[in-house]
Short mmCIF file of C-alpha atoms in Angstrom, two decimals:
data_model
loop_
_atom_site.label_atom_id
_atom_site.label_comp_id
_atom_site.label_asym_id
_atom_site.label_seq_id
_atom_site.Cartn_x
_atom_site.Cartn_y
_atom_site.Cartn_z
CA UNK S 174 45.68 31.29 69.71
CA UNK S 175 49.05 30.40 69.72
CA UNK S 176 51.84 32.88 71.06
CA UNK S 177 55.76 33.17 71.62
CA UNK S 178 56.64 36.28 73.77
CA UNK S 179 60.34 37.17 73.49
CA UNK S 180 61.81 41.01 74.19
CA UNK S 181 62.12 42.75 71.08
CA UNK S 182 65.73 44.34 71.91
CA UNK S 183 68.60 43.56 74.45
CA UNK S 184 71.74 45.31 74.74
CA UNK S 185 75.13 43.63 76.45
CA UNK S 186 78.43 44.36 77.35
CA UNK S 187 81.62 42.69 75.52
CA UNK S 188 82.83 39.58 78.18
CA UNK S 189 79.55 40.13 80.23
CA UNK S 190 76.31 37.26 80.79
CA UNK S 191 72.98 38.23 79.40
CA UNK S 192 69.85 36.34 79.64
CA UNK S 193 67.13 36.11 76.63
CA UNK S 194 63.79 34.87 78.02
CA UNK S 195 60.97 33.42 75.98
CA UNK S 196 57.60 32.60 77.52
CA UNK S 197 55.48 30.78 75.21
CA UNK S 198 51.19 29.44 74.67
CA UNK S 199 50.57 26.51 72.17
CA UNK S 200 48.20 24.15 71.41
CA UNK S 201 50.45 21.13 72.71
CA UNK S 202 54.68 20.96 73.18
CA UNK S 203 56.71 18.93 71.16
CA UNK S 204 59.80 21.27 71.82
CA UNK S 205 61.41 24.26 72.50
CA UNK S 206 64.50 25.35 69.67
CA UNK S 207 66.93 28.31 69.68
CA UNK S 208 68.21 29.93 66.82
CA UNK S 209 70.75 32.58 65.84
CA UNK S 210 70.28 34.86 62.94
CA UNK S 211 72.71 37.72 61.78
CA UNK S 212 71.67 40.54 60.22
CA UNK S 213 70.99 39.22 56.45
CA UNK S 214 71.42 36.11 56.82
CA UNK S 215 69.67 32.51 57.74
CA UNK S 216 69.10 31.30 60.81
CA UNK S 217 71.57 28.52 62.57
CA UNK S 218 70.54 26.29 65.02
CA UNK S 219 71.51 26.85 68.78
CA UNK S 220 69.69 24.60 71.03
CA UNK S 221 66.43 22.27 71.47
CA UNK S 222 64.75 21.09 74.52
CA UNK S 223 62.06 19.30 75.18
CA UNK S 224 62.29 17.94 79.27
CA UNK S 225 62.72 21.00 81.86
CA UNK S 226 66.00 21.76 82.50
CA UNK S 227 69.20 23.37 81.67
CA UNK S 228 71.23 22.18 78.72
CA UNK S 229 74.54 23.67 78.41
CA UNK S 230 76.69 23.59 75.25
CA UNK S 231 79.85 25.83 75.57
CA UNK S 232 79.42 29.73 76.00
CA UNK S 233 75.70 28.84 75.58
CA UNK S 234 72.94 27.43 77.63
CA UNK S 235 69.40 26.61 77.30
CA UNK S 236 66.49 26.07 79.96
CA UNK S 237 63.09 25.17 79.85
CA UNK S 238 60.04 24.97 82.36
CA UNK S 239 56.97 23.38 80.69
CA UNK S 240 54.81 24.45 83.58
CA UNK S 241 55.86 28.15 83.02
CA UNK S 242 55.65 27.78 79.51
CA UNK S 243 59.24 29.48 80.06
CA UNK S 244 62.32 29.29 78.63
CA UNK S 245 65.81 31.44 78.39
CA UNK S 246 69.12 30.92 76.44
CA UNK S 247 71.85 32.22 78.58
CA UNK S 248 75.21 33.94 76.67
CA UNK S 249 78.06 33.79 78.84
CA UNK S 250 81.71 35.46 77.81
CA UNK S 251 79.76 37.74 75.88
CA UNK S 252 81.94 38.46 72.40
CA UNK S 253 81.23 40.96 69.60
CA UNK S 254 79.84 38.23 67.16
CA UNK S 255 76.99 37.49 69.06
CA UNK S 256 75.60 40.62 68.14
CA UNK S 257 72.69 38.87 65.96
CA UNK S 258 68.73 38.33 66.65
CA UNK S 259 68.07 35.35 68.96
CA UNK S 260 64.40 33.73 68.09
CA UNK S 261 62.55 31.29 70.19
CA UNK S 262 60.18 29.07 68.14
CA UNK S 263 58.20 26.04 69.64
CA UNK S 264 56.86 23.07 68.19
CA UNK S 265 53.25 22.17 68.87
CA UNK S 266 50.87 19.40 68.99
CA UNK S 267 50.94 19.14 65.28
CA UNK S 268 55.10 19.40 65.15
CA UNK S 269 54.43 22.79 63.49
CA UNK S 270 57.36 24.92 64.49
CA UNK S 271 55.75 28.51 66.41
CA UNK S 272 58.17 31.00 65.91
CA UNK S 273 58.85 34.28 67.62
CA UNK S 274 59.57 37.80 66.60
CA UNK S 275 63.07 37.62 68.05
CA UNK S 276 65.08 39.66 70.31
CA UNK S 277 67.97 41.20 68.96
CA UNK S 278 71.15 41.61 71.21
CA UNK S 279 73.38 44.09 70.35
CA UNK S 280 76.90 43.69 72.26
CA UNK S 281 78.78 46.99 73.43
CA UNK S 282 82.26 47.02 73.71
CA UNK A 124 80.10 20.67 51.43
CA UNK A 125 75.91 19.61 52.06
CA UNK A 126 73.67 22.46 52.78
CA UNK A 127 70.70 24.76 50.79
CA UNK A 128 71.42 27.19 47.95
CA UNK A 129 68.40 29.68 47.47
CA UNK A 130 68.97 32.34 44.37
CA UNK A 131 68.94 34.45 43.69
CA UNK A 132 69.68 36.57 46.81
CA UNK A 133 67.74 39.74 45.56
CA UNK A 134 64.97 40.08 42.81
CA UNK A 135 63.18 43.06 41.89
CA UNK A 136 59.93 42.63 40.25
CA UNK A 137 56.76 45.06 38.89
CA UNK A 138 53.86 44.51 40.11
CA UNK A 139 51.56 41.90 38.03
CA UNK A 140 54.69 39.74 37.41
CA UNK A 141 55.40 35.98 39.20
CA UNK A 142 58.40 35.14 39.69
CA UNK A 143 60.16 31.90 41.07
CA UNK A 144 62.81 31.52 43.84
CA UNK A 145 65.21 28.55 43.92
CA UNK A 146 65.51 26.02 46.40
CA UNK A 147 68.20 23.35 46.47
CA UNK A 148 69.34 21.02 48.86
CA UNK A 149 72.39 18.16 48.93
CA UNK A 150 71.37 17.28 52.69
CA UNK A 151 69.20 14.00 51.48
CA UNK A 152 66.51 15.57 53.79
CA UNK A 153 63.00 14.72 53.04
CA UNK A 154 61.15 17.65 54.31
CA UNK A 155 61.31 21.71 52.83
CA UNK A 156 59.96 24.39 53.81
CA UNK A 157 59.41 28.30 52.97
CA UNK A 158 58.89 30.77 55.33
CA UNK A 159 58.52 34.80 55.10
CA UNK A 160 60.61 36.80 57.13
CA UNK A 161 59.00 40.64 58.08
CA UNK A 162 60.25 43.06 60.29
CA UNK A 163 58.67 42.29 63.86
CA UNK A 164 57.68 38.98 63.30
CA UNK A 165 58.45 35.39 63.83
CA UNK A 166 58.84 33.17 60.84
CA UNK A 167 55.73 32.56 58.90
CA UNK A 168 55.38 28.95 56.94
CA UNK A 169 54.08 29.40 53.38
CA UNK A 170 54.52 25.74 52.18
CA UNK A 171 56.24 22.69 53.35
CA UNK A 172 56.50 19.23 51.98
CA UNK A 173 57.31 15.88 53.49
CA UNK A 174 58.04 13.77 50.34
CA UNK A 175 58.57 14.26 46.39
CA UNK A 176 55.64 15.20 44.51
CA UNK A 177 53.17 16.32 48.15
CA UNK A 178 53.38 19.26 49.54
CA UNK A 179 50.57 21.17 51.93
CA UNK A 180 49.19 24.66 52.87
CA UNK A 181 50.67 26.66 55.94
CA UNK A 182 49.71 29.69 57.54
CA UNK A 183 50.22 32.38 54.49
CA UNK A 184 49.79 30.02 51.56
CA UNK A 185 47.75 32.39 49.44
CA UNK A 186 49.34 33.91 46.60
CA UNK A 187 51.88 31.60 46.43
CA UNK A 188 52.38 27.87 44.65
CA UNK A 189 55.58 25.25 45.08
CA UNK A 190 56.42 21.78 43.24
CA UNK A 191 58.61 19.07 44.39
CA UNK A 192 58.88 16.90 41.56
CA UNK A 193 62.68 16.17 43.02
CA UNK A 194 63.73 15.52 45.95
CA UNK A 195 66.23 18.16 46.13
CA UNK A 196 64.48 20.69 44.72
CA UNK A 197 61.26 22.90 46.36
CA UNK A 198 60.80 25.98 44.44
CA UNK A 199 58.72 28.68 45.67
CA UNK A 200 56.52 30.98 42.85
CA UNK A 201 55.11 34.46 44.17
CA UNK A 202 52.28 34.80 42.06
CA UNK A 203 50.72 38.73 41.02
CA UNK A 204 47.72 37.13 43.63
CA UNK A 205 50.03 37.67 46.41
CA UNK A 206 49.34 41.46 48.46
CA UNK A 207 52.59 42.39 49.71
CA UNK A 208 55.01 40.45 48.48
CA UNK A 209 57.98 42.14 49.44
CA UNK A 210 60.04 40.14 52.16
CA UNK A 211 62.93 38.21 52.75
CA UNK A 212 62.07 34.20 51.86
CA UNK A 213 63.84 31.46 53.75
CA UNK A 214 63.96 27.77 52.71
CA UNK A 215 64.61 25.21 54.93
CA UNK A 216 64.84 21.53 55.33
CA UNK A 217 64.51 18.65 57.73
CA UNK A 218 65.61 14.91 57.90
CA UNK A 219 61.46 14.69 58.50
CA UNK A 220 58.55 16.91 59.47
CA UNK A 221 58.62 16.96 63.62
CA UNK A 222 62.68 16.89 63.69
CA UNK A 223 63.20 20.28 64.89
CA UNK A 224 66.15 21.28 63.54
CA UNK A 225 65.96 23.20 60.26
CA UNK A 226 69.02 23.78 58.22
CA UNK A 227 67.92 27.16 56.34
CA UNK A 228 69.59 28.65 52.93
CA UNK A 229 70.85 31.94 52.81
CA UNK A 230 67.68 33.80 51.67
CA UNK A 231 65.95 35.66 49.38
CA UNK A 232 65.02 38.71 49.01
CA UNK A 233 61.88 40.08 46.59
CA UNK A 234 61.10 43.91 46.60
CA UNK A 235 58.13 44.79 44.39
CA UNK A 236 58.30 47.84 42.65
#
């Protein structure tokens, strides 16, 4: 079956790094997304990747190993609004987006 | 301003009743989607559809039905067929089905009485 893995809680200090790991099985890779979600409300797009590496867009980076079937979005300069859930979701042979449960970061000031 | 207007945000409904959620979009994207949103789980696709008037089956399908007879509109009916229906429903859309990023509405929210 398929299966994203991502911690179901985090917890961070205001101005701090934290590091949200993903580790995912599908039937094929098309791409690995990250999204942002506050609490009652829709999802925003973060990042994609699809070759392994880092990609880095401001405060927030993205890396992927397709080997590993790993992945983490990195938060640097940690700031109270990025208390909100962080989910992983892959797209598979089929372009299907996989999506997992989330981790939700709460940020401590 | 573009984007996806779902309404409404929260509907109550007895048990035995369908009811419809809106989905609009001004994005000229092709492809919609709806997914359920549970505690403790990843985004589950009930229908998507790649062009006006088709529209397939994804994982949770059962219970529910959609139209697209435009091409901004893909709304979502939660028929009395449907278990557990209460959850919070996300629509999405795409420039195309396999372009990753999804610009989602705001959401909606059912609770069944």
């Amino acid at each position: 079956g398929q299966n994203i893995d991502q911690p179901t809680e985090m917890t961070a200090t205001e101005g701090a790094i934290v590091q949200i790991n993903c580790t995912y099985q599908t039937s094929g890779f098309n791409g690995l997304f990250w999204y942002q979600q506050h609490a009652g409300e829709a999802p925003t797009f973060l990042s994609y990747n699809v070759l392994d590496g880092l990609e880095e867009k401001g405060r927030f980076s993205s890396f992927l190993s397709r080997s590993k079937g790993y992945s983490y979005l990195l938060l640097k300069e940690l700031q109270m609004k990025d208390s909100a859930s962080y989910l992983c979701a892959v797209a598979d042979s089929n372009y299907q987006l996989i999506w997992g449960a989330g981790t939700k970061l709460i940020i401590k000031p | 301003d573009g984007g996806i207007t779902q309404s409404p945000k929260y509907l109550f409904r007895k048990e035995g009743q369908n009811v419809t959620l809106s989905c609009e979009q001004n994005l000229n994207h092709d492809a919609m989607y709806w997914y359920r949103q549970d505690p403790g789980q990843g985004l589950r696709l009930i229908y998507y559809s790649q062009i006006v008037n088709d529209f397939q089956k994804g994982d949770i399908a059962e219970g529910y039905s959609v139209s697209r007879e435009k091409k901004e509109s893909f709304p979502l009916t939660v028929t009395s067929a449907q278990k557990n229906p209460t959850a919070f429903y996300l629509c999405a859309s795409s420039t195309d089905v396999g372009t990753g990023e999804l610009f989602f509405g705001e959401g909606s929210r059912l609770t069944v009485l």
